[in-house]
Amino acid sequence: MQAAATRSAGVQRLRRPDRLKATPHVAAADDIGLLNALPIAAAIIERIDDNSLCVAIHNRRFIEAVERSNCTAIDWNDAECLKTGAIADLIQNFFDGTDQLGELDFKQGEGVSSQFFRLKLAPLPKKESSGPRCLLSVVDRTVEVQAERTLRAEMLRDSLTGLPNRLAFSEAIETAGKTVARDLEHAVLVVDMLRFSRINESMGSLAGDELLITFARRLILALRAGDVLARTGGNEFGVLVSLRRGVEDALKAAERIQQVMTAPFKLSELEIRVECAIGVALMHAGQDSEELFRNAQFAVKQAKAAGRPQVYEARQATEARRRFSIETELRRALDKDQLNLFYQPLINLKSGEVAGFEALARWAHEDRGDISPTEFIPVAEESGLILTLGRWAMDKATRTLADWDKQLGEQLPLYVSVNLSAIQIARDDISGVVESALKSSGLTGDRLSLELTESAIVQDPARAMRVFDALKSLDASLAMDDFGTGYSSLAYLQRLPIDVLKIDKSFVSGMMVDPDAVAIVRAVLSLAEALGMSTTAEGIETVELATTLATLGCASGQGFYFAKPLEADAALKYWKSRKR
């Protein structure tokens, strides 16, 4: 018999039982009763004076088990397996006390005819005039092992496509990683089928399954010998490729995949073009398989945005992890009221007085220092924290303006402007938030301006119209921020109740050197005048810009020429300093 795993055993085959010439041994009645009571093959092994091993007594099943083995000895006490090899070592060590477990798994035969056994030893009391003894039992595990293999094969196979599944793919990566002697010998490609959910929802799950099977077959056509393909998710496939020329081979594999997907897929009577996003991660020596697969999945997200296959870069993943870290810290900061509102003056360009202030969130982190709004605002929008942040800013800004009135004992000729995100327009009850803030602060709606970008309109124009009408009913004014940099059509400006167009600083800053920028600013000012809207210029950093914009008819402006965003007390002092 051939031992499995780390041991190899040589159980030699006896001739037929009627030809046995085993050395006779005197057997006690209790030993015979013990063996006959066992439902498995068993024998009693003794070690005699010269440390050799012999079979003292056995049951009928033991003879049958030995007969099925490859033993050829006529006397089994002369069998080689009792002299040398794994079985002899197991028994001798058991008698010596160095192997107290006394178990050995072994395999006999190859292929579908393989048989699997487990030898177990148990101590027996020593008898007079005999050496140490043990009970040897032989357990046939063939059915158990075959069932385990069948179950494992099912666990590692995708039932729909017949391909290896996610677990099998991870094991393939691990196996490849063990043979890697240097970096860039293998790469993992993650292929994400685009539009699958739409097809599955509109045409049904059967059509979706048919598409997945056909998609998998096309992927197979793009592979080379030795490449491993697996279905790793609903509409996601993984490919393990070997590399000869580094990243070039990986990108060529991605190109082959894209080429086989160019022809439309036939589903029922329809022909549908299905594209895919491909992320590539290069394997490095000693790299964890799960980490490598996650890197390829991360690259898929980059590929969807870029519209072409992308190779994973650690820098991008570091940035993503930083965004998650900022999300966690921002949530805590909002809970602990650790953010501040600063106020940038909005100057009447004709009179030079302060007409109002734009409220801007600022975050001074106790460990990281100042975190820019360009970094934490996108994180807030992505995570949904913008709803909490927006409500906080609305309440804080209105209370600050009310507090200024209280300090000076009069209603100041000022308004405060608060930014609204497209996420807030889509998900929050903005009119309810504004109404609550006005009531709690005691302000009237005409002292509040709400700034929104063009994306807030484009995403859902009908909802935007309802929200704007509700805000106008509260007497708040509406300003379109960064006008000219987004996607707004003139039809939106005509239909929506916009009061102010804010000219983006990218146009304003170039006015003194670029005639085209001047032309754009003139056009915006003319458009606003024709539609009965006011205008505010952003990014005024020089007196020449302020003078030019005032001459062109721009109503108000803001920028570092006038003042940077200020804390509440400093902002009030600044208003006093410019009051005439």
Coordinates of C-alpha atoms in Angstrom, one line a residue:
M1 CA 0.0 0.0 0.0
Q2 CA 1.1 3.5 -0.7
A3 CA 0.9 6.0 2.1
A4 CA -0.7 9.4 1.6
A5 CA 0.7 12.8 2.4
T6 CA 4.0 12.6 4.2
R7 CA 4.3 8.9 4.8
S8 CA 4.5 6.0 2.3
A9 CA 3.7 2.4 3.3
G10 CA 4.3 -0.9 1.6
V11 CA 1.6 -3.3 2.7
Q12 CA 2.4 -6.5 0.7
R13 CA -0.3 -8.7 -0.8
L14 CA -1.0 -12.1 0.7
R15 CA -2.1 -15.0 -1.5
R16 CA -5.6 -16.3 -1.1
P17 CA -6.5 -17.2 2.5
D18 CA -6.5 -20.9 1.7
R19 CA -2.8 -20.7 0.8
L20 CA -1.7 -18.8 3.9
K21 CA 1.3 -20.2 5.7
A22 CA 1.4 -17.7 8.6
T23 CA 3.4 -18.8 11.7
P24 CA 0.8 -20.1 14.2
H25 CA 0.2 -18.3 17.5
V26 CA -1.7 -19.3 20.5
A27 CA -4.7 -17.0 20.9
A28 CA -6.6 -16.4 24.0
A29 CA -10.3 -16.7 23.9
D30 CA -10.9 -13.1 25.0
D31 CA -8.6 -11.9 22.1
I32 CA -10.7 -13.9 19.6
G33 CA -13.9 -12.6 21.0
L34 CA -12.6 -9.0 20.8
L35 CA -11.6 -9.2 17.2
N36 CA -14.8 -11.0 16.1
A37 CA -16.9 -8.3 17.8
L38 CA -15.3 -5.6 15.7
P39 CA -17.2 -4.6 12.5
I40 CA -13.9 -3.6 10.8
A41 CA -10.7 -5.3 9.8
A42 CA -8.5 -5.8 12.8
A43 CA -5.5 -7.8 14.1
I44 CA -3.3 -8.0 17.2
I45 CA 0.3 -7.1 16.6
E46 CA 3.1 -8.3 18.9
R47 CA 6.7 -7.3 19.1
I48 CA 8.9 -10.3 19.9
D49 CA 12.3 -10.6 21.4
D50 CA 14.3 -9.5 18.4
N51 CA 12.1 -6.4 18.0
S52 CA 10.5 -7.8 14.9
L53 CA 6.7 -7.6 14.5
C54 CA 4.2 -10.4 13.9
V55 CA 0.5 -10.8 13.5
A56 CA -0.7 -12.8 16.5
I57 CA -4.3 -13.1 15.6
H58 CA -6.8 -11.4 13.1
N59 CA -10.4 -11.5 12.1
R60 CA -11.9 -12.4 8.8
R61 CA -12.3 -8.8 7.6
F62 CA -8.6 -8.3 8.1
I63 CA -7.8 -11.1 5.7
E64 CA -10.2 -9.6 3.2
A65 CA -8.5 -6.2 3.5
V66 CA -5.1 -7.7 3.0
E67 CA -6.3 -9.6 0.0
R68 CA -7.5 -6.4 -1.6
S69 CA -4.0 -4.8 -1.1
N70 CA -0.9 -5.3 -3.2
C71 CA 0.8 -7.6 -0.7
T72 CA 2.5 -10.7 -2.4
A73 CA 4.0 -12.4 0.7
I74 CA 2.9 -16.0 1.4
D75 CA 3.6 -15.6 5.1
W76 CA 2.4 -12.1 6.2
N77 CA 4.9 -12.1 9.1
D78 CA 7.5 -12.0 6.4
A79 CA 5.7 -9.1 4.7
E80 CA 8.0 -6.2 4.0
C81 CA 5.6 -3.7 5.6
L82 CA 6.2 -5.2 9.0
K83 CA 9.9 -4.8 8.6
T84 CA 10.4 -1.4 7.1
G85 CA 8.4 1.5 5.9
A86 CA 5.7 3.8 7.3
I87 CA 3.6 1.0 8.8
A88 CA 6.5 -0.7 10.6
D89 CA 7.7 2.7 11.9
L90 CA 4.3 3.6 13.1
I91 CA 3.9 0.4 15.1
Q92 CA 7.5 0.4 16.5
N93 CA 7.2 4.1 17.6
F94 CA 3.8 3.3 19.2
F95 CA 5.4 0.5 21.2
D96 CA 8.3 2.8 22.1
G97 CA 5.9 5.5 23.2
T98 CA 7.2 8.2 20.8
D99 CA 3.9 8.1 18.7
Q100 CA 1.0 8.1 21.1
L101 CA -1.6 8.9 18.5
G102 CA -0.9 5.8 16.4
E103 CA -2.7 6.8 13.2
L104 CA -1.7 6.6 9.5
D105 CA -3.7 7.5 6.4
F106 CA -2.6 5.8 3.2
K107 CA -3.7 5.4 -0.4
Q108 CA -3.7 2.4 -2.6
G109 CA -4.0 2.5 -6.4
E110 CA -4.3 5.5 -8.7
G111 CA -7.1 7.3 -10.5
V112 CA -10.7 6.2 -10.1
S113 CA -9.7 2.9 -8.6
S114 CA -7.9 4.5 -5.7
Q115 CA -8.7 3.2 -2.2
F116 CA -8.1 5.1 1.0
F117 CA -7.5 3.6 4.4
R118 CA -6.7 4.7 7.9
L119 CA -4.6 2.5 10.3
K120 CA -5.3 3.0 14.0
L121 CA -3.4 1.5 16.9
A122 CA -4.7 0.9 20.4
P123 CA -2.7 -0.5 23.3
L124 CA -3.4 -4.0 24.7
P125 CA -2.3 -5.4 28.0
K126 CA 0.9 -7.5 27.9
K127 CA 0.6 -11.2 28.4
E128 CA 3.0 -13.6 30.0
S129 CA 5.8 -14.8 27.8
S130 CA 5.0 -12.3 25.1
G131 CA 6.2 -8.8 24.1
P132 CA 4.2 -5.6 23.9
R133 CA 0.9 -5.9 22.0
C134 CA -1.5 -3.5 20.2
L135 CA -4.7 -3.7 18.3
L136 CA -4.4 -2.7 14.7
S137 CA -7.6 -1.7 12.9
V138 CA -8.0 -0.9 9.3
V139 CA -10.7 1.6 8.4
D140 CA -11.7 1.8 4.7
R141 CA -12.2 5.6 4.0
T142 CA -12.7 5.3 0.3
V143 CA -16.4 6.3 0.2
E144 CA -15.8 9.1 2.7
V145 CA -12.8 10.5 0.7
Q146 CA -14.7 10.3 -2.6
A147 CA -17.7 12.1 -1.0
E148 CA -15.4 14.8 0.4
R149 CA -13.8 15.2 -3.1
T150 CA -17.2 15.4 -4.8
L151 CA -18.4 18.0 -2.2
R152 CA -15.2 20.0 -2.6
A153 CA -15.5 20.0 -6.4
E154 CA -19.1 21.3 -6.0
M155 CA -17.9 23.9 -3.6
L156 CA -15.2 25.1 -6.0
R157 CA -17.4 25.2 -9.1
D158 CA -19.9 27.8 -10.3
S159 CA -23.1 25.9 -11.1
L160 CA -24.3 28.2 -13.9
T161 CA -21.2 28.5 -16.1
G162 CA -19.3 25.4 -14.9
L163 CA -16.2 27.7 -14.2
P164 CA -14.2 27.7 -11.0
N165 CA -15.8 30.0 -8.4
R166 CA -14.4 32.7 -6.2
L167 CA -12.9 30.3 -3.7
A168 CA -11.3 28.2 -6.4
F169 CA -9.9 31.3 -8.0
S170 CA -8.3 32.4 -4.7
E171 CA -6.7 29.0 -4.3
A172 CA -5.4 29.2 -7.9
I173 CA -3.8 32.6 -7.0
E174 CA -2.3 31.1 -3.9
T175 CA -0.8 28.2 -5.8
A176 CA 0.7 30.5 -8.4
G177 CA 2.1 32.7 -5.7
K178 CA 4.0 29.8 -4.1
T179 CA 5.9 29.3 -7.3
V180 CA 6.7 33.0 -7.9
A181 CA 10.5 33.6 -7.7
R182 CA 10.3 37.3 -8.7
D183 CA 7.7 40.0 -9.2
L184 CA 5.5 40.4 -12.2
E185 CA 5.3 36.7 -13.2
H186 CA 1.5 36.7 -12.9
A187 CA -1.4 39.2 -13.0
V188 CA -5.0 39.0 -12.0
L189 CA -7.6 40.6 -14.2
V190 CA -11.1 41.3 -12.9
V191 CA -13.7 41.7 -15.7
D192 CA -17.0 43.4 -14.8
M193 CA -19.8 43.1 -17.3
L194 CA -21.5 46.4 -17.7
R195 CA -25.3 47.0 -18.0
F196 CA -25.9 43.4 -16.7
S197 CA -28.4 44.5 -14.1
R198 CA -30.5 46.5 -16.6
I199 CA -30.6 43.5 -19.0
N200 CA -31.5 41.2 -16.2
E201 CA -34.2 43.4 -14.8
S202 CA -35.8 44.2 -18.2
M203 CA -35.5 40.8 -19.9
G204 CA -35.7 38.4 -17.0
S205 CA -33.3 36.2 -15.1
L206 CA -33.3 33.4 -17.8
A207 CA -32.0 35.9 -20.4
G208 CA -29.5 37.1 -17.8
D209 CA -28.3 33.6 -17.2
E210 CA -28.0 33.0 -20.9
L211 CA -25.9 36.2 -21.3
L212 CA -23.6 35.1 -18.4
I213 CA -23.0 31.7 -20.1
T214 CA -22.3 33.3 -23.5
F215 CA -20.1 35.9 -21.9
A216 CA -18.0 33.2 -20.1
R217 CA -17.6 31.3 -23.4
R218 CA -16.3 34.4 -25.1
L219 CA -13.9 35.0 -22.3
I220 CA -12.5 31.5 -22.8
L221 CA -11.7 32.3 -26.4
A222 CA -9.5 35.2 -25.3
L223 CA -7.4 33.1 -22.9
R224 CA -4.0 31.4 -23.6
A225 CA -3.1 28.0 -22.5
G226 CA -2.4 28.0 -18.7
D227 CA -4.6 31.0 -18.0
V228 CA -7.3 30.5 -15.3
L229 CA -10.8 31.8 -15.7
A230 CA -13.4 31.9 -12.9
R231 CA -16.7 33.5 -12.1
T232 CA -16.1 35.5 -9.0
G233 CA -19.4 37.3 -8.6
G234 CA -22.8 37.9 -10.1
N235 CA -21.5 39.7 -13.3
E236 CA -17.8 39.6 -12.4
F237 CA -15.1 37.2 -13.7
G238 CA -11.5 36.7 -12.7
V239 CA -8.6 35.8 -14.9
L240 CA -5.2 34.7 -13.7
V241 CA -2.6 35.1 -16.5
S242 CA 1.1 34.4 -16.6
L243 CA 3.4 37.2 -17.7
R244 CA 6.5 37.1 -19.9
R245 CA 6.9 40.8 -20.6
G246 CA 5.3 42.2 -17.4
V247 CA 2.4 44.6 -17.6
E248 CA 2.5 44.6 -21.4
D249 CA 1.2 41.0 -21.4
A250 CA -1.5 41.8 -18.9
L251 CA -2.8 44.8 -21.0
K252 CA -2.7 42.6 -24.1
A253 CA -4.9 40.0 -22.3
A254 CA -7.3 42.8 -21.5
E255 CA -7.3 43.9 -25.1
R256 CA -8.1 40.4 -26.3
I257 CA -11.0 40.2 -23.9
Q258 CA -12.4 43.5 -25.2
Q259 CA -12.0 42.3 -28.8
V260 CA -14.1 39.1 -28.3
M261 CA -16.8 41.3 -26.7
T262 CA -17.2 43.6 -29.7
A263 CA -19.8 41.5 -31.5
P264 CA -23.4 41.9 -30.2
F265 CA -24.9 39.2 -28.0
K266 CA -28.1 37.6 -29.3
L267 CA -30.8 37.3 -26.7
S268 CA -34.1 36.1 -27.9
E269 CA -34.8 38.3 -31.0
L270 CA -32.5 41.1 -29.8
E271 CA -28.9 41.9 -30.4
I272 CA -27.3 43.7 -27.5
R273 CA -23.8 45.1 -27.3
V274 CA -22.3 44.3 -23.9
E275 CA -19.1 46.0 -22.8
C276 CA -16.9 45.3 -19.8
A277 CA -14.6 47.1 -17.4
I278 CA -11.3 45.5 -16.7
G279 CA -9.0 46.0 -13.7
V280 CA -5.5 44.6 -13.6
A281 CA -3.3 43.9 -10.6
L282 CA 0.2 42.6 -10.9
M283 CA 1.4 39.9 -8.5
H284 CA 4.4 40.5 -6.3
A285 CA 6.4 37.8 -4.5
G286 CA 4.9 37.0 -1.1
Q287 CA 1.7 38.9 -1.8
D288 CA -1.6 37.7 -0.2
S289 CA -4.1 36.3 -2.7
E290 CA -7.1 38.2 -1.3
E291 CA -5.1 41.5 -1.3
L292 CA -4.2 40.9 -5.0
F293 CA -7.8 40.3 -5.9
R294 CA -9.0 43.3 -4.0
N295 CA -6.4 45.4 -5.9
A296 CA -7.8 44.2 -9.2
Q297 CA -11.4 45.0 -8.1
F298 CA -10.2 48.5 -7.1
A299 CA -8.7 48.9 -10.6
V300 CA -12.1 47.9 -12.1
K301 CA -13.7 51.0 -10.4
Q302 CA -11.0 53.1 -11.9
A303 CA -11.6 51.5 -15.3
K304 CA -15.3 52.3 -15.2
A305 CA -14.5 56.0 -14.7
A306 CA -11.7 56.0 -17.3
G307 CA -13.5 54.0 -19.9
R308 CA -10.5 51.7 -20.5
P309 CA -8.5 49.0 -18.7
Q310 CA -6.6 50.2 -15.6
V311 CA -3.7 48.8 -13.8
Y312 CA -3.8 49.1 -10.0
E313 CA -1.7 51.7 -8.4
A314 CA -1.0 51.7 -4.7
R315 CA -1.2 55.5 -4.6
Q316 CA -4.8 55.5 -5.6
A317 CA -5.7 52.9 -3.1
T318 CA -4.0 54.9 -0.4
E319 CA -6.1 57.9 -1.3
A320 CA -9.2 55.8 -1.1
R321 CA -8.3 54.6 2.3
R322 CA -7.7 58.1 3.4
R323 CA -11.2 59.1 2.2
F324 CA -12.6 56.3 4.4
S325 CA -10.5 57.6 7.3
I326 CA -11.8 61.1 6.7
E327 CA -15.4 59.8 6.6
T328 CA -14.9 58.3 10.1
E329 CA -13.3 61.4 11.5
L330 CA -15.9 63.7 9.9
R331 CA -18.7 61.7 11.5
R332 CA -17.1 62.0 14.9
A333 CA -16.4 65.7 14.3
L334 CA -20.1 66.4 13.5
D335 CA -21.2 64.5 16.6
K336 CA -18.8 66.5 18.8
D337 CA -19.5 69.9 17.0
Q338 CA -15.8 70.3 16.1
L339 CA -16.4 72.1 12.7
N340 CA -16.5 75.8 12.3
L341 CA -18.3 78.2 9.9
F342 CA -16.2 81.0 8.4
Y343 CA -17.8 83.9 6.5
Q344 CA -16.5 85.5 3.3
P345 CA -17.7 89.0 2.6
L346 CA -19.9 89.6 -0.4
I347 CA -19.2 93.2 -1.5
N348 CA -21.5 95.6 -3.3
L349 CA -19.1 96.6 -6.1
K350 CA -20.9 99.9 -6.6
S351 CA -20.9 101.2 -3.0
G352 CA -18.0 99.1 -1.6
E353 CA -20.1 98.1 1.4
V354 CA -20.6 94.5 2.6
A355 CA -23.9 93.2 1.4
G356 CA -23.7 89.8 3.0
F357 CA -21.5 86.8 3.8
E358 CA -21.1 83.4 2.3
A359 CA -20.9 80.7 5.1
L360 CA -18.1 78.2 4.5
A361 CA -17.4 75.1 6.5
R362 CA -13.9 74.7 7.9
W363 CA -12.4 71.8 9.7
A364 CA -9.3 72.1 12.0
H365 CA -8.5 68.5 12.9
E366 CA -6.7 68.0 16.2
D367 CA -4.1 65.7 14.7
R368 CA -4.2 66.2 10.9
G369 CA -4.4 70.0 11.1
D370 CA -6.6 72.0 8.6
I371 CA -8.5 69.7 6.2
S372 CA -9.5 71.4 3.0
P373 CA -13.2 71.6 2.1
T374 CA -12.2 70.3 -1.3
E375 CA -11.3 67.1 0.4
F376 CA -14.0 66.6 3.1
I377 CA -17.0 67.9 1.2
P378 CA -16.8 65.2 -1.6
V379 CA -16.4 62.6 1.2
A380 CA -19.5 64.0 2.9
E381 CA -21.5 63.8 -0.3
E382 CA -20.3 60.3 -1.1
S383 CA -21.1 59.0 2.4
G384 CA -24.4 60.9 2.9
L385 CA -22.9 62.9 5.8
I386 CA -23.6 66.0 3.7
L387 CA -27.2 65.9 5.0
T388 CA -26.0 66.2 8.6
L389 CA -23.3 68.8 7.6
G390 CA -25.9 70.8 5.6
R391 CA -28.4 71.0 8.4
W392 CA -25.6 72.0 10.8
A393 CA -24.4 74.8 8.5
M394 CA -27.9 76.1 7.9
D395 CA -28.7 76.3 11.6
K396 CA -25.2 77.7 12.5
A397 CA -25.3 80.4 9.8
T398 CA -28.8 81.7 10.6
R399 CA -28.0 81.8 14.4
T400 CA -24.8 83.7 13.7
L401 CA -26.6 86.4 11.8
A402 CA -29.3 86.6 14.4
D403 CA -26.6 86.9 17.1
W404 CA -25.0 89.8 15.2
D405 CA -28.4 91.6 15.3
K406 CA -28.6 91.0 19.0
Q407 CA -25.1 92.3 19.7
L408 CA -25.8 95.6 17.9
G409 CA -29.4 95.9 18.9
E410 CA -30.7 96.3 15.4
Q411 CA -31.5 94.3 12.3
L412 CA -28.3 94.6 10.2
P413 CA -28.6 95.2 6.4
L414 CA -27.0 91.9 5.8
Y415 CA -27.9 88.5 4.4
V416 CA -26.1 85.1 4.8
S417 CA -25.6 82.7 1.9
V418 CA -25.5 79.0 2.5
N419 CA -24.4 76.3 0.0
L420 CA -26.7 73.4 -0.9
S421 CA -25.4 70.1 -2.3
A422 CA -27.2 68.2 -5.1
I423 CA -27.4 65.3 -2.6
Q424 CA -29.4 67.5 -0.2
I425 CA -31.8 68.6 -2.9
A426 CA -32.3 64.9 -3.9
R427 CA -32.6 63.3 -0.4
D428 CA -33.4 65.9 2.2
D429 CA -36.5 68.0 3.0
I430 CA -34.7 71.2 2.3
S431 CA -37.6 73.5 2.7
G432 CA -38.3 72.0 6.1
V433 CA -34.7 72.4 7.1
V434 CA -34.7 76.1 6.0
E435 CA -38.0 76.8 7.6
S436 CA -36.8 75.3 10.9
A437 CA -33.6 77.3 10.9
L438 CA -35.5 80.5 10.2
K439 CA -37.9 79.9 13.0
S440 CA -35.3 78.9 15.6
S441 CA -33.1 82.0 14.7
G442 CA -36.0 84.4 14.3
L443 CA -34.7 85.6 10.9
T444 CA -37.0 86.4 7.9
G445 CA -36.4 84.5 4.7
D446 CA -35.3 87.6 2.7
R447 CA -32.0 87.5 4.8
L448 CA -31.1 84.0 3.6
S449 CA -29.6 83.1 0.2
L450 CA -29.2 79.5 -0.9
E451 CA -26.4 78.6 -3.3
L452 CA -26.6 75.5 -5.5
T453 CA -24.6 74.2 -8.4
E454 CA -26.0 73.3 -11.8
S455 CA -25.7 69.6 -11.1
A456 CA -28.5 70.0 -8.5
I457 CA -30.8 70.9 -11.4
V458 CA -29.6 68.5 -14.0
Q459 CA -30.0 65.4 -11.9
D460 CA -33.8 65.8 -11.4
P461 CA -35.2 69.0 -12.9
A462 CA -38.8 68.2 -11.8
R463 CA -37.8 67.8 -8.1
A464 CA -35.5 70.8 -8.3
M465 CA -38.5 72.9 -9.5
R466 CA -40.6 71.7 -6.6
V467 CA -37.9 72.4 -4.0
F468 CA -37.1 75.9 -5.4
D469 CA -40.8 76.9 -5.4
A470 CA -41.0 75.8 -1.7
L471 CA -37.9 77.8 -0.9
K472 CA -39.2 80.9 -2.7
S473 CA -42.4 80.6 -0.6
L474 CA -40.2 81.2 2.4
D475 CA -38.8 84.4 0.8
A476 CA -35.3 83.0 0.5
S477 CA -33.3 84.0 -2.6
L478 CA -31.6 81.4 -4.9
A479 CA -28.2 81.7 -6.4
M480 CA -26.7 79.5 -9.1
D481 CA -23.0 78.8 -8.1
D482 CA -20.1 78.4 -10.6
F483 CA -22.3 79.3 -13.5
G484 CA -20.9 78.4 -16.9
T485 CA -18.8 75.4 -15.7
G486 CA -21.6 72.8 -15.6
Y487 CA -24.4 71.5 -17.8
S488 CA -27.3 73.9 -17.4
S489 CA -29.4 74.8 -20.4
L490 CA -30.8 78.3 -20.9
A491 CA -34.3 76.7 -20.6
Y492 CA -33.6 75.9 -16.9
L493 CA -32.7 79.5 -16.3
Q494 CA -35.9 80.7 -17.9
R495 CA -38.1 78.3 -15.9
L496 CA -36.5 78.1 -12.5
P497 CA -36.8 81.0 -10.0
I498 CA -33.1 81.8 -9.9
D499 CA -32.3 85.3 -8.4
V500 CA -28.5 85.4 -8.7
L501 CA -25.9 84.1 -11.1
K502 CA -22.5 83.6 -9.6
I503 CA -19.7 83.9 -12.2
D504 CA -17.1 81.2 -11.7
K505 CA -13.6 82.4 -10.7
S506 CA -12.1 80.5 -13.6
F507 CA -13.6 83.2 -15.9
V508 CA -13.0 86.1 -13.5
S509 CA -9.3 85.4 -12.8
G510 CA -8.4 85.4 -16.6
M511 CA -10.2 88.6 -17.5
M512 CA -7.0 90.8 -17.4
V513 CA -5.1 88.5 -19.8
D514 CA -7.6 86.6 -21.9
P515 CA -10.1 88.4 -24.2
D516 CA -12.3 85.3 -24.3
A517 CA -12.7 85.4 -20.6
V518 CA -13.9 89.0 -20.8
A519 CA -16.3 88.0 -23.5
I520 CA -17.8 85.2 -21.4
V521 CA -18.2 87.5 -18.4
R522 CA -19.9 90.1 -20.6
A523 CA -22.3 87.4 -22.0
V524 CA -23.2 86.2 -18.5
L525 CA -23.8 89.7 -17.3
S526 CA -26.0 90.4 -20.3
L527 CA -27.9 87.2 -19.9
A528 CA -28.6 87.9 -16.2
E529 CA -29.8 91.4 -17.0
A530 CA -32.1 90.1 -19.7
L531 CA -33.6 87.5 -17.2
G532 CA -33.9 90.0 -14.4
M533 CA -31.2 88.4 -12.3
S534 CA -28.4 89.8 -10.2
T535 CA -24.8 88.7 -10.5
T536 CA -21.9 88.0 -8.2
A537 CA -18.3 87.5 -9.3
E538 CA -16.1 85.0 -7.5
G539 CA -12.3 85.0 -7.2
I540 CA -11.6 88.8 -7.2
E541 CA -8.0 89.1 -6.2
T542 CA -6.9 92.5 -7.5
V543 CA -8.3 96.1 -7.6
E544 CA -8.2 96.0 -11.4
L545 CA -10.6 93.1 -11.5
A546 CA -12.9 94.7 -9.0
T547 CA -12.9 98.0 -11.0
T548 CA -13.5 96.2 -14.3
L549 CA -16.3 94.1 -13.1
A550 CA -18.0 97.1 -11.5
T551 CA -17.7 99.0 -14.8
L552 CA -19.2 96.0 -16.7
G553 CA -22.2 96.1 -14.4
C554 CA -21.6 93.2 -12.0
A555 CA -23.6 93.8 -8.8
S556 CA -21.4 92.2 -6.2
G557 CA -18.2 90.2 -5.8
Q558 CA -16.0 88.2 -3.4
G559 CA -12.4 87.2 -3.2
F560 CA -9.1 87.6 -1.4
Y561 CA -8.8 91.2 -2.6
F562 CA -11.6 92.1 -0.2
A563 CA -11.1 89.4 2.5
K564 CA -10.5 85.8 3.1
P565 CA -13.2 83.8 4.9
L566 CA -13.3 85.1 8.5
E567 CA -14.5 83.7 11.8
A568 CA -17.8 85.1 13.1
D569 CA -16.4 87.9 15.3
A570 CA -13.8 89.0 12.7
A571 CA -16.5 89.0 10.0
L572 CA -18.7 91.4 12.1
K573 CA -15.7 93.7 12.7
Y574 CA -15.0 93.7 8.9
W575 CA -18.6 94.7 8.2
K576 CA -18.2 97.6 10.7
S577 CA -15.0 98.7 9.1
R578 CA -16.5 99.0 5.6
K579 CA -19.8 100.6 6.8
R580 CA -20.1 104.2 5.6

